[in-house]
Amino acid sequence: MSVLRVGNASGFYGDRFDALREMLTGGELDVVTGDYLAELTMLILGRDRLKDPAAGYARTFLRQLEECLGLAHERGVRIVANAGGLNPAGLADAVRELADRIGIPVRVAHVEGDDVGPRWPGSLTAHAYLGGFGIAACLREGADVVVTGRVTDAALVTGPAAAHFGWRPREYDRLAGAVVAGHVLECGTQATGGNYAFFADGGAGRDLRRPGFPLAEIHEDGSCVITKHPGTGGFVDVGTVTAQLLYETGGARYAGPDVTARLDTVRLTQDGPDRVRIDGVRGEAPPPALKVGRTRLGGFRNEVVFVLTGLDIEAKAALVREQMTDALAKSPPAQVRWELVRTDRPDADTEETAGALLRLVVRDPEQAVVGRALSGAAVELALASYPGFHLLAPPGKGSPYGVFEASSVPQGDVEHVAVLHDGRRLTVPAPPADGTRPLEAAPEPGLPEPLPPGPVRRAPLGLVAGARSGDKGGDANLGVWARTDEAWRWLAHELTTDRLRELLPECRTLTVTRHVLPRLRALNFVVEGVLGEGVAARHRFDPQAKALGEWLRSRCLDIPEALL
């Protein structure tokens, strides 16, 4: 059968608005997808729904369709997006109303069944991650637009591929290939040079001012080529694809509702300018349970940042900490976190570069404890504390924060339904018991031969290794890869979990698991608990661990001179 061209036009709720038009007008395409849902987004949509029960979906998607639905219809491009969020049926109705108003005859379907909130009383949202076969059912029955709630990011690609090629549930290798393609596409321009460790290398065709969005040319056997429309910015090479493959994954087994993809079987090959072939992907039966993402309101949060300037930074910080502790003693917040960020320089030639930041973050179930009490205590010190006292910004009244928690539910306990454009409801059966496999860690692969001893030089890790990091609830994922076989021979032996803890002291007391992926010349680390209760709780300076990998790359260690 013909190649299926699947493009991406959104990696998150708030991504480039014009991307949908760019993908529809920039070149050949069969399906355009949009990923709008992250862990934080579900919390935001949950709070929207508290104010308006008819809300709960990504309104940006509707505005994009107002511009682009006619274009997609003219070009025969189908649209698949998880913009339905908490209310896919509501979004499907809104798309139909829009299509009627602008006179575009499109068939709109949606997927539901992911909402498992009744199982977890007290949750703001609780949604199971569904697979791609509900999307496939909608497309097979003629839908032009399919909107979903919480499906896996890769399902936006596996669904169209299964519909186009006629794949069935047990065709694991084909499905796994599509899962890998979907994972590369789902974060948009992160596959085309965005957020890329070696962005400064330069070179022809690497204009990163406005990277084009990626697309996958998927073949019937599940292999694909990752590319982008001609003439768009950014670039696609083995490095950009490797970086995205490592993003927010863990071990060699990447589990999903339809298949468990073996990331240790992925083979990447440069197939020409801005073309990377992915093949060799093997798949296994999916696990018997679906992942469930739950959010709840955790309480209230407030923050005050004190600016400390010039001399005696440590003493100034100690004084204001003692003063604030005394002031809050009558009703102390449940959680108090201090962090001194030494941005100051000696003998600085500007006042800003002579300053350090002392950050106080408090959390409590009661807003008053983190609101008026904290703000009043900080402001009252204005004339009674360290010399040069001032705040980065006036303290606020405190705001609610959310908590993300992962759980699971048996696949058979979730009713996965494709609601077709004509109103028919097709139930998507769960895998039978003999069609699932409990998730286990893959066998540890052998390491390459270490480099022979030789002269070394103290230098940043980032000179020889790339990294990309991100969040999964309260944990962080940190993928590190080498660009040459020689660098891999060194990295695989040098960057152990103990060495990672040494380089990143924040991780010293935390559980760190290392996964080895030799075909990608990569190590993938999972750091448990470094993000506290997740991104919405804003536990640390970088609440989604987006820059954890860049911090690691900036750390110095003894690197063989042959690699430098």
mmCIF file of C-alpha atoms in Angstrom, residues 151-428:
data_model
loop_
_atom_site.group_PDB
_atom_site.id
_atom_site.type_symbol
_atom_site.label_atom_id
_atom_site.label_comp_id
_atom_site.label_asym_id
_atom_site.label_seq_id
_atom_site.Cartn_x
_atom_site.Cartn_y
_atom_site.Cartn_z
ATOM 1 C CA VAL A 151 -5.042 8.973 24.482
ATOM 2 C CA THR A 152 -1.334 8.255 24.424
ATOM 3 C CA ASP A 153 0.622 10.779 22.398
ATOM 4 C CA ALA A 154 1.673 8.046 19.980
ATOM 5 C CA ALA A 155 -1.957 6.941 19.454
ATOM 6 C CA LEU A 156 -2.444 9.997 17.242
ATOM 7 C CA VAL A 157 -0.142 8.224 14.763
ATOM 8 C CA THR A 158 -0.833 4.533 15.432
ATOM 9 C CA GLY A 159 -4.567 5.109 14.859
ATOM 10 C CA PRO A 160 -4.238 6.589 11.357
ATOM 11 C CA ALA A 161 -1.570 4.009 10.428
ATOM 12 C CA ALA A 162 -3.726 1.099 11.604
ATOM 13 C CA ALA A 163 -6.695 2.462 9.645
ATOM 14 C CA HIS A 164 -4.677 3.064 6.481
ATOM 15 C CA PHE A 165 -2.790 -0.231 6.395
ATOM 16 C CA GLY A 166 -5.462 -2.423 7.970
ATOM 17 C CA TRP A 167 -3.289 -3.428 10.917
ATOM 18 C CA ARG A 168 -4.881 -5.585 13.599
ATOM 19 C CA PRO A 169 -4.186 -5.602 17.339
ATOM 20 C CA ARG A 170 -1.544 -8.351 17.415
ATOM 21 C CA GLU A 171 0.686 -6.955 14.671
ATOM 22 C CA TYR A 172 3.123 -5.812 17.300
ATOM 23 C CA ASP A 173 6.167 -4.982 15.194
ATOM 24 C CA ARG A 174 4.172 -2.745 12.847
ATOM 25 C CA LEU A 175 2.376 -1.055 15.733
ATOM 26 C CA ALA A 176 5.645 -0.566 17.597
ATOM 27 C CA GLY A 177 7.146 1.134 14.565
ATOM 28 C CA ALA A 178 4.212 3.534 14.479
ATOM 29 C CA VAL A 179 4.543 4.154 18.238
ATOM 30 C CA VAL A 180 8.161 5.190 17.730
ATOM 31 C CA ALA A 181 7.147 7.452 14.835
ATOM 32 C CA GLY A 182 4.406 8.944 16.979
ATOM 33 C CA HIS A 183 6.770 9.587 19.863
ATOM 34 C CA VAL A 184 9.176 11.412 17.562
ATOM 35 C CA LEU A 185 6.374 13.577 16.130
ATOM 36 C CA GLU A 186 4.394 14.345 19.282
ATOM 37 C CA CYS A 187 6.533 17.227 20.542
ATOM 38 C CA GLY A 188 6.526 19.065 17.248
ATOM 39 C CA THR A 189 9.696 20.990 16.499
ATOM 40 C CA GLN A 190 11.737 19.139 19.124
ATOM 41 C CA ALA A 191 12.340 16.675 16.238
ATOM 42 C CA THR A 192 13.441 19.390 13.812
ATOM 43 C CA GLY A 193 16.116 21.193 15.828
ATOM 44 C CA GLY A 194 14.067 22.805 18.567
ATOM 45 C CA ASN A 195 15.520 22.536 22.106
ATOM 46 C CA TYR A 196 18.468 20.639 20.612
ATOM 47 C CA ALA A 197 21.694 20.253 22.579
ATOM 48 C CA PHE A 198 23.975 20.921 19.591
ATOM 49 C CA PHE A 199 21.970 23.825 18.173
ATOM 50 C CA ALA A 200 25.095 26.037 18.088
ATOM 51 C CA ASP A 201 26.970 23.772 15.670
ATOM 52 C CA GLY A 202 25.659 25.798 12.718
ATOM 53 C CA GLY A 203 25.964 24.498 9.192
ATOM 54 C CA ALA A 204 23.968 24.837 5.998
ATOM 55 C CA GLY A 205 20.214 24.481 6.306
ATOM 56 C CA ARG A 206 20.172 24.915 10.082
ATOM 57 C CA ASP A 207 18.163 28.110 10.439
ATOM 58 C CA LEU A 208 16.537 27.636 13.836
ATOM 59 C CA ARG A 209 14.616 30.900 13.995
ATOM 60 C CA ARG A 210 11.407 29.138 12.961
ATOM 61 C CA PRO A 211 11.795 25.344 12.749
ATOM 62 C CA GLY A 212 9.325 23.529 10.548
ATOM 63 C CA PHE A 213 7.072 20.914 12.108
ATOM 64 C CA PRO A 214 7.907 17.236 11.498
ATOM 65 C CA LEU A 215 6.173 14.566 9.477
ATOM 66 C CA ALA A 216 6.596 10.814 9.157
ATOM 67 C CA GLU A 217 6.374 8.838 5.931
ATOM 68 C CA ILE A 218 5.060 5.549 7.334
ATOM 69 C CA HIS A 219 5.327 2.275 5.450
ATOM 70 C CA GLU A 220 3.143 -0.815 5.688
ATOM 71 C CA ASP A 221 5.797 -2.744 7.650
ATOM 72 C CA GLY A 222 5.882 -0.049 10.354
ATOM 73 C CA SER A 223 9.155 1.543 9.277
ATOM 74 C CA CYS A 224 9.172 5.256 8.545
ATOM 75 C CA VAL A 225 11.192 8.269 7.493
ATOM 76 C CA ILE A 226 11.107 11.369 9.685
ATOM 77 C CA THR A 227 11.311 14.566 7.642
ATOM 78 C CA LYS A 228 9.725 18.006 7.251
ATOM 79 C CA HIS A 229 8.211 20.080 4.473
ATOM 80 C CA PRO A 230 10.696 21.468 1.919
ATOM 81 C CA GLY A 231 11.940 24.963 2.598
ATOM 82 C CA THR A 232 10.916 25.091 6.247
ATOM 83 C CA GLY A 233 13.347 25.999 9.013
ATOM 84 C CA GLY A 234 15.262 23.718 11.318
ATOM 85 C CA PHE A 235 16.773 20.391 10.342
ATOM 86 C CA VAL A 236 16.261 16.653 10.810
ATOM 87 C CA ASP A 237 19.206 14.376 11.496
ATOM 88 C CA VAL A 238 20.014 11.315 13.567
ATOM 89 C CA GLY A 239 20.821 13.561 16.534
ATOM 90 C CA THR A 240 17.502 15.433 16.587
ATOM 91 C CA VAL A 241 15.578 12.161 16.282
ATOM 92 C CA THR A 242 17.689 10.487 18.984
ATOM 93 C CA ALA A 243 17.049 13.391 21.339
ATOM 94 C CA GLN A 244 13.297 13.146 20.898
ATOM 95 C CA LEU A 245 13.294 9.353 21.235
ATOM 96 C CA LEU A 246 14.912 9.723 24.660
ATOM 97 C CA TYR A 247 12.511 12.459 25.782
ATOM 98 C CA GLU A 248 10.207 11.406 28.632
ATOM 99 C CA THR A 249 10.897 7.706 28.190
ATOM 100 C CA GLY A 250 12.540 5.259 30.540
ATOM 101 C CA GLY A 251 13.842 1.775 29.854
ATOM 102 C CA ALA A 252 14.061 -0.304 26.728
ATOM 103 C CA ARG A 253 10.418 -1.357 27.011
ATOM 104 C CA TYR A 254 8.143 1.587 26.143
ATOM 105 C CA ALA A 255 4.691 0.397 27.145
ATOM 106 C CA GLY A 256 1.429 1.567 25.628
ATOM 107 C CA PRO A 257 -2.174 0.347 25.426
ATOM 108 C CA ASP A 258 -1.725 -1.371 22.024
ATOM 109 C CA VAL A 259 1.874 -2.563 22.137
ATOM 110 C CA THR A 260 5.090 -2.388 24.092
ATOM 111 C CA ALA A 261 7.746 -0.975 21.784
ATOM 112 C CA ARG A 262 11.334 -2.089 22.272
ATOM 113 C CA LEU A 263 13.425 1.071 22.112
ATOM 114 C CA ASP A 264 16.565 -1.075 22.205
ATOM 115 C CA THR A 265 15.724 -2.337 18.703
ATOM 116 C CA VAL A 266 15.335 1.063 17.044
ATOM 117 C CA ARG A 267 17.730 1.630 14.144
ATOM 118 C CA LEU A 268 18.303 5.189 12.866
ATOM 119 C CA THR A 269 19.895 5.956 9.500
ATOM 120 C CA GLN A 270 20.442 9.289 7.758
ATOM 121 C CA ASP A 271 18.492 8.872 4.523
ATOM 122 C CA GLY A 272 19.416 12.158 2.851
ATOM 123 C CA PRO A 273 19.125 15.822 3.847
ATOM 124 C CA ASP A 274 16.444 16.259 6.528
ATOM 125 C CA ARG A 275 15.483 12.588 6.304
ATOM 126 C CA VAL A 276 16.053 9.954 9.003
ATOM 127 C CA ARG A 277 14.917 6.385 8.456
ATOM 128 C CA ILE A 278 13.615 4.424 11.461
ATOM 129 C CA ASP A 279 13.384 0.664 11.095
ATOM 130 C CA GLY A 280 14.038 -2.584 12.924
ATOM 131 C CA VAL A 281 11.573 -1.754 15.688
ATOM 132 C CA ARG A 282 10.230 -4.789 17.503
ATOM 133 C CA GLY A 283 7.062 -4.909 19.520
ATOM 134 C CA GLU A 284 5.625 -7.053 22.290
ATOM 135 C CA ALA A 285 2.192 -7.541 23.806
ATOM 136 C CA PRO A 286 0.956 -4.538 25.814
ATOM 137 C CA PRO A 287 0.673 -4.668 29.605
ATOM 138 C CA PRO A 288 -2.687 -5.734 31.111
ATOM 139 C CA ALA A 289 -3.277 -2.305 32.709
ATOM 140 C CA LEU A 290 -3.682 1.188 31.337
ATOM 141 C CA LYS A 291 -1.854 4.129 32.822
ATOM 142 C CA VAL A 292 -4.153 6.624 34.561
ATOM 143 C CA GLY A 293 -3.233 10.260 35.077
ATOM 144 C CA ARG A 294 -4.927 11.829 38.100
ATOM 145 C CA THR A 295 -4.894 15.454 39.176
ATOM 146 C CA ARG A 296 -6.139 17.043 42.355
ATOM 147 C CA LEU A 297 -5.890 20.405 44.052
ATOM 148 C CA GLY A 298 -3.047 20.201 46.537
ATOM 149 C CA GLY A 299 -3.591 23.448 48.419
ATOM 150 C CA PHE A 300 -2.238 26.967 48.027
ATOM 151 C CA ARG A 301 1.212 28.250 47.155
ATOM 152 C CA ASN A 302 3.005 31.581 47.437
ATOM 153 C CA GLU A 303 6.481 32.835 46.707
ATOM 154 C CA VAL A 304 8.642 35.762 47.779
ATOM 155 C CA VAL A 305 12.050 36.508 46.238
ATOM 156 C CA PHE A 306 14.376 38.695 48.294
ATOM 157 C CA VAL A 307 17.167 40.504 46.440
ATOM 158 C CA LEU A 308 20.496 40.487 48.313
ATOM 159 C CA THR A 309 23.142 42.848 46.959
ATOM 160 C CA GLY A 310 26.870 43.238 47.382
ATOM 161 C CA LEU A 311 28.744 42.044 50.466
ATOM 162 C CA ASP A 312 27.751 39.577 53.217
ATOM 163 C CA ILE A 313 25.270 37.657 51.059
ATOM 164 C CA GLU A 314 25.181 34.615 53.361
ATOM 165 C CA ALA A 315 24.691 36.773 56.467
ATOM 166 C CA LYS A 316 21.923 38.778 54.823
ATOM 167 C CA ALA A 317 20.160 35.565 53.835
ATOM 168 C CA ALA A 318 20.482 34.178 57.381
ATOM 169 C CA LEU A 319 19.015 37.351 58.888
ATOM 170 C CA VAL A 320 15.915 37.497 56.718
ATOM 171 C CA ARG A 321 15.311 33.761 57.152
ATOM 172 C CA GLU A 322 15.322 34.185 60.927
ATOM 173 C CA GLN A 323 13.021 37.202 60.703
ATOM 174 C CA MET A 324 10.507 35.451 58.432
ATOM 175 C CA THR A 325 10.567 32.291 60.546
ATOM 176 C CA ASP A 326 9.739 34.328 63.654
ATOM 177 C CA ALA A 327 7.009 36.266 61.835
ATOM 178 C CA LEU A 328 5.294 33.094 60.630
ATOM 179 C CA ALA A 329 5.673 31.183 63.897
ATOM 180 C CA LYS A 330 2.060 31.710 65.015
ATOM 181 C CA SER A 331 0.679 29.980 61.929
ATOM 182 C CA PRO A 332 3.561 28.321 60.096
ATOM 183 C CA PRO A 333 2.854 27.040 56.557
ATOM 184 C CA ALA A 334 2.762 23.281 56.100
ATOM 185 C CA GLN A 335 5.729 23.393 53.690
ATOM 186 C CA VAL A 336 8.521 25.961 53.644
ATOM 187 C CA ARG A 337 11.352 25.890 51.105
ATOM 188 C CA TRP A 338 14.277 28.335 50.977
ATOM 189 C CA GLU A 339 16.728 28.535 48.081
ATOM 190 C CA LEU A 340 19.650 30.942 47.764
ATOM 191 C CA VAL A 341 20.683 31.483 44.135
ATOM 192 C CA ARG A 342 24.143 33.050 43.930
ATOM 193 C CA THR A 343 23.806 35.150 40.798
ATOM 194 C CA ASP A 344 26.116 37.784 42.299
ATOM 195 C CA ARG A 345 29.662 38.505 41.084
ATOM 196 C CA PRO A 346 32.499 40.129 43.031
ATOM 197 C CA ASP A 347 33.347 43.719 42.126
ATOM 198 C CA ALA A 348 30.355 43.806 39.744
ATOM 199 C CA ASP A 349 30.034 46.718 37.341
ATOM 200 C CA THR A 350 26.194 46.713 37.428
ATOM 201 C CA GLU A 351 23.901 46.503 40.426
ATOM 202 C CA GLU A 352 22.013 43.572 38.928
ATOM 203 C CA THR A 353 25.144 41.446 38.612
ATOM 204 C CA ALA A 354 26.025 42.308 42.214
ATOM 205 C CA GLY A 355 22.783 40.707 43.432
ATOM 206 C CA ALA A 356 21.770 37.243 44.631
ATOM 207 C CA LEU A 357 18.221 35.911 44.928
ATOM 208 C CA LEU A 358 16.809 34.317 48.064
ATOM 209 C CA ARG A 359 13.638 32.458 47.168
ATOM 210 C CA LEU A 360 10.998 31.504 49.723
ATOM 211 C CA VAL A 361 8.227 29.139 48.624
ATOM 212 C CA VAL A 362 5.430 28.136 50.993
ATOM 213 C CA ARG A 363 2.490 25.771 50.650
ATOM 214 C CA ASP A 364 -0.486 25.126 52.877
ATOM 215 C CA PRO A 365 -4.068 23.816 52.654
ATOM 216 C CA GLU A 366 -5.325 27.271 53.733
ATOM 217 C CA GLN A 367 -4.904 30.243 51.420
ATOM 218 C CA ALA A 368 -4.751 32.741 54.301
ATOM 219 C CA VAL A 369 -1.627 31.047 55.690
ATOM 220 C CA VAL A 370 0.324 31.569 52.476
ATOM 221 C CA GLY A 371 -1.442 34.784 51.474
ATOM 222 C CA ARG A 372 -1.923 37.768 53.745
ATOM 223 C CA ALA A 373 0.238 36.352 56.533
ATOM 224 C CA LEU A 374 3.233 35.771 54.270
ATOM 225 C CA SER A 375 2.837 38.952 52.256
ATOM 226 C CA GLY A 376 2.433 41.074 55.358
ATOM 227 C CA ALA A 377 5.440 39.526 57.062
ATOM 228 C CA ALA A 378 7.668 40.150 54.043
ATOM 229 C CA VAL A 379 6.531 43.723 53.441
ATOM 230 C CA GLU A 380 6.847 44.688 57.127
ATOM 231 C CA LEU A 381 10.587 43.941 56.923
ATOM 232 C CA ALA A 382 11.145 46.666 54.331
ATOM 233 C CA LEU A 383 12.841 49.042 56.803
ATOM 234 C CA ALA A 384 13.929 46.519 59.413
ATOM 235 C CA SER A 385 16.095 43.895 57.763
ATOM 236 C CA TYR A 386 19.355 43.625 55.808
ATOM 237 C CA PRO A 387 20.877 46.658 54.057
ATOM 238 C CA GLY A 388 19.582 47.150 50.536
ATOM 239 C CA PHE A 389 16.347 45.228 51.257
ATOM 240 C CA HIS A 390 13.986 44.902 48.320
ATOM 241 C CA LEU A 391 11.885 42.220 46.649
ATOM 242 C CA LEU A 392 11.951 40.986 43.085
ATOM 243 C CA ALA A 393 8.158 41.576 42.899
ATOM 244 C CA PRO A 394 5.386 42.394 45.374
ATOM 245 C CA PRO A 395 4.110 39.205 47.037
ATOM 246 C CA GLY A 396 0.632 38.088 46.019
ATOM 247 C CA LYS A 397 -2.253 36.525 47.864
ATOM 248 C CA GLY A 398 -1.288 32.941 47.052
ATOM 249 C CA SER A 399 -2.690 30.702 44.344
ATOM 250 C CA PRO A 400 -3.996 27.140 44.207
ATOM 251 C CA TYR A 401 -1.596 24.473 42.988
ATOM 252 C CA GLY A 402 -2.245 21.038 41.620
ATOM 253 C CA VAL A 403 -0.771 17.596 42.065
ATOM 254 C CA PHE A 404 -0.347 14.947 39.366
ATOM 255 C CA GLU A 405 -0.358 11.270 40.321
ATOM 256 C CA ALA A 406 -0.009 8.209 38.117
ATOM 257 C CA SER A 407 -2.066 5.110 38.703
ATOM 258 C CA SER A 408 -3.430 2.250 36.604
ATOM 259 C CA VAL A 409 -6.613 0.384 35.768
ATOM 260 C CA PRO A 410 -7.121 -3.007 34.063
ATOM 261 C CA GLN A 411 -7.588 -2.610 30.329
ATOM 262 C CA GLY A 412 -10.852 -4.554 30.437
ATOM 263 C CA ASP A 413 -12.358 -2.167 32.991
ATOM 264 C CA VAL A 414 -12.279 0.801 30.601
ATOM 265 C CA GLU A 415 -14.939 1.209 27.914
ATOM 266 C CA HIS A 416 -13.080 2.549 24.882
ATOM 267 C CA VAL A 417 -15.676 3.881 22.409
ATOM 268 C CA ALA A 418 -15.472 5.375 18.929
ATOM 269 C CA VAL A 419 -18.437 7.716 18.419
ATOM 270 C CA LEU A 420 -18.874 8.032 14.662
ATOM 271 C CA HIS A 421 -19.992 11.035 12.625
ATOM 272 C CA ASP A 422 -23.458 9.532 12.225
ATOM 273 C CA GLY A 423 -23.872 8.902 15.962
ATOM 274 C CA ARG A 424 -23.130 5.177 15.960
ATOM 275 C CA ARG A 425 -21.037 3.957 18.878
ATOM 276 C CA LEU A 426 -18.422 1.273 18.294
ATOM 277 C CA THR A 427 -16.834 -0.345 21.326
ATOM 278 C CA VAL A 428 -13.114 -1.002 20.943
#
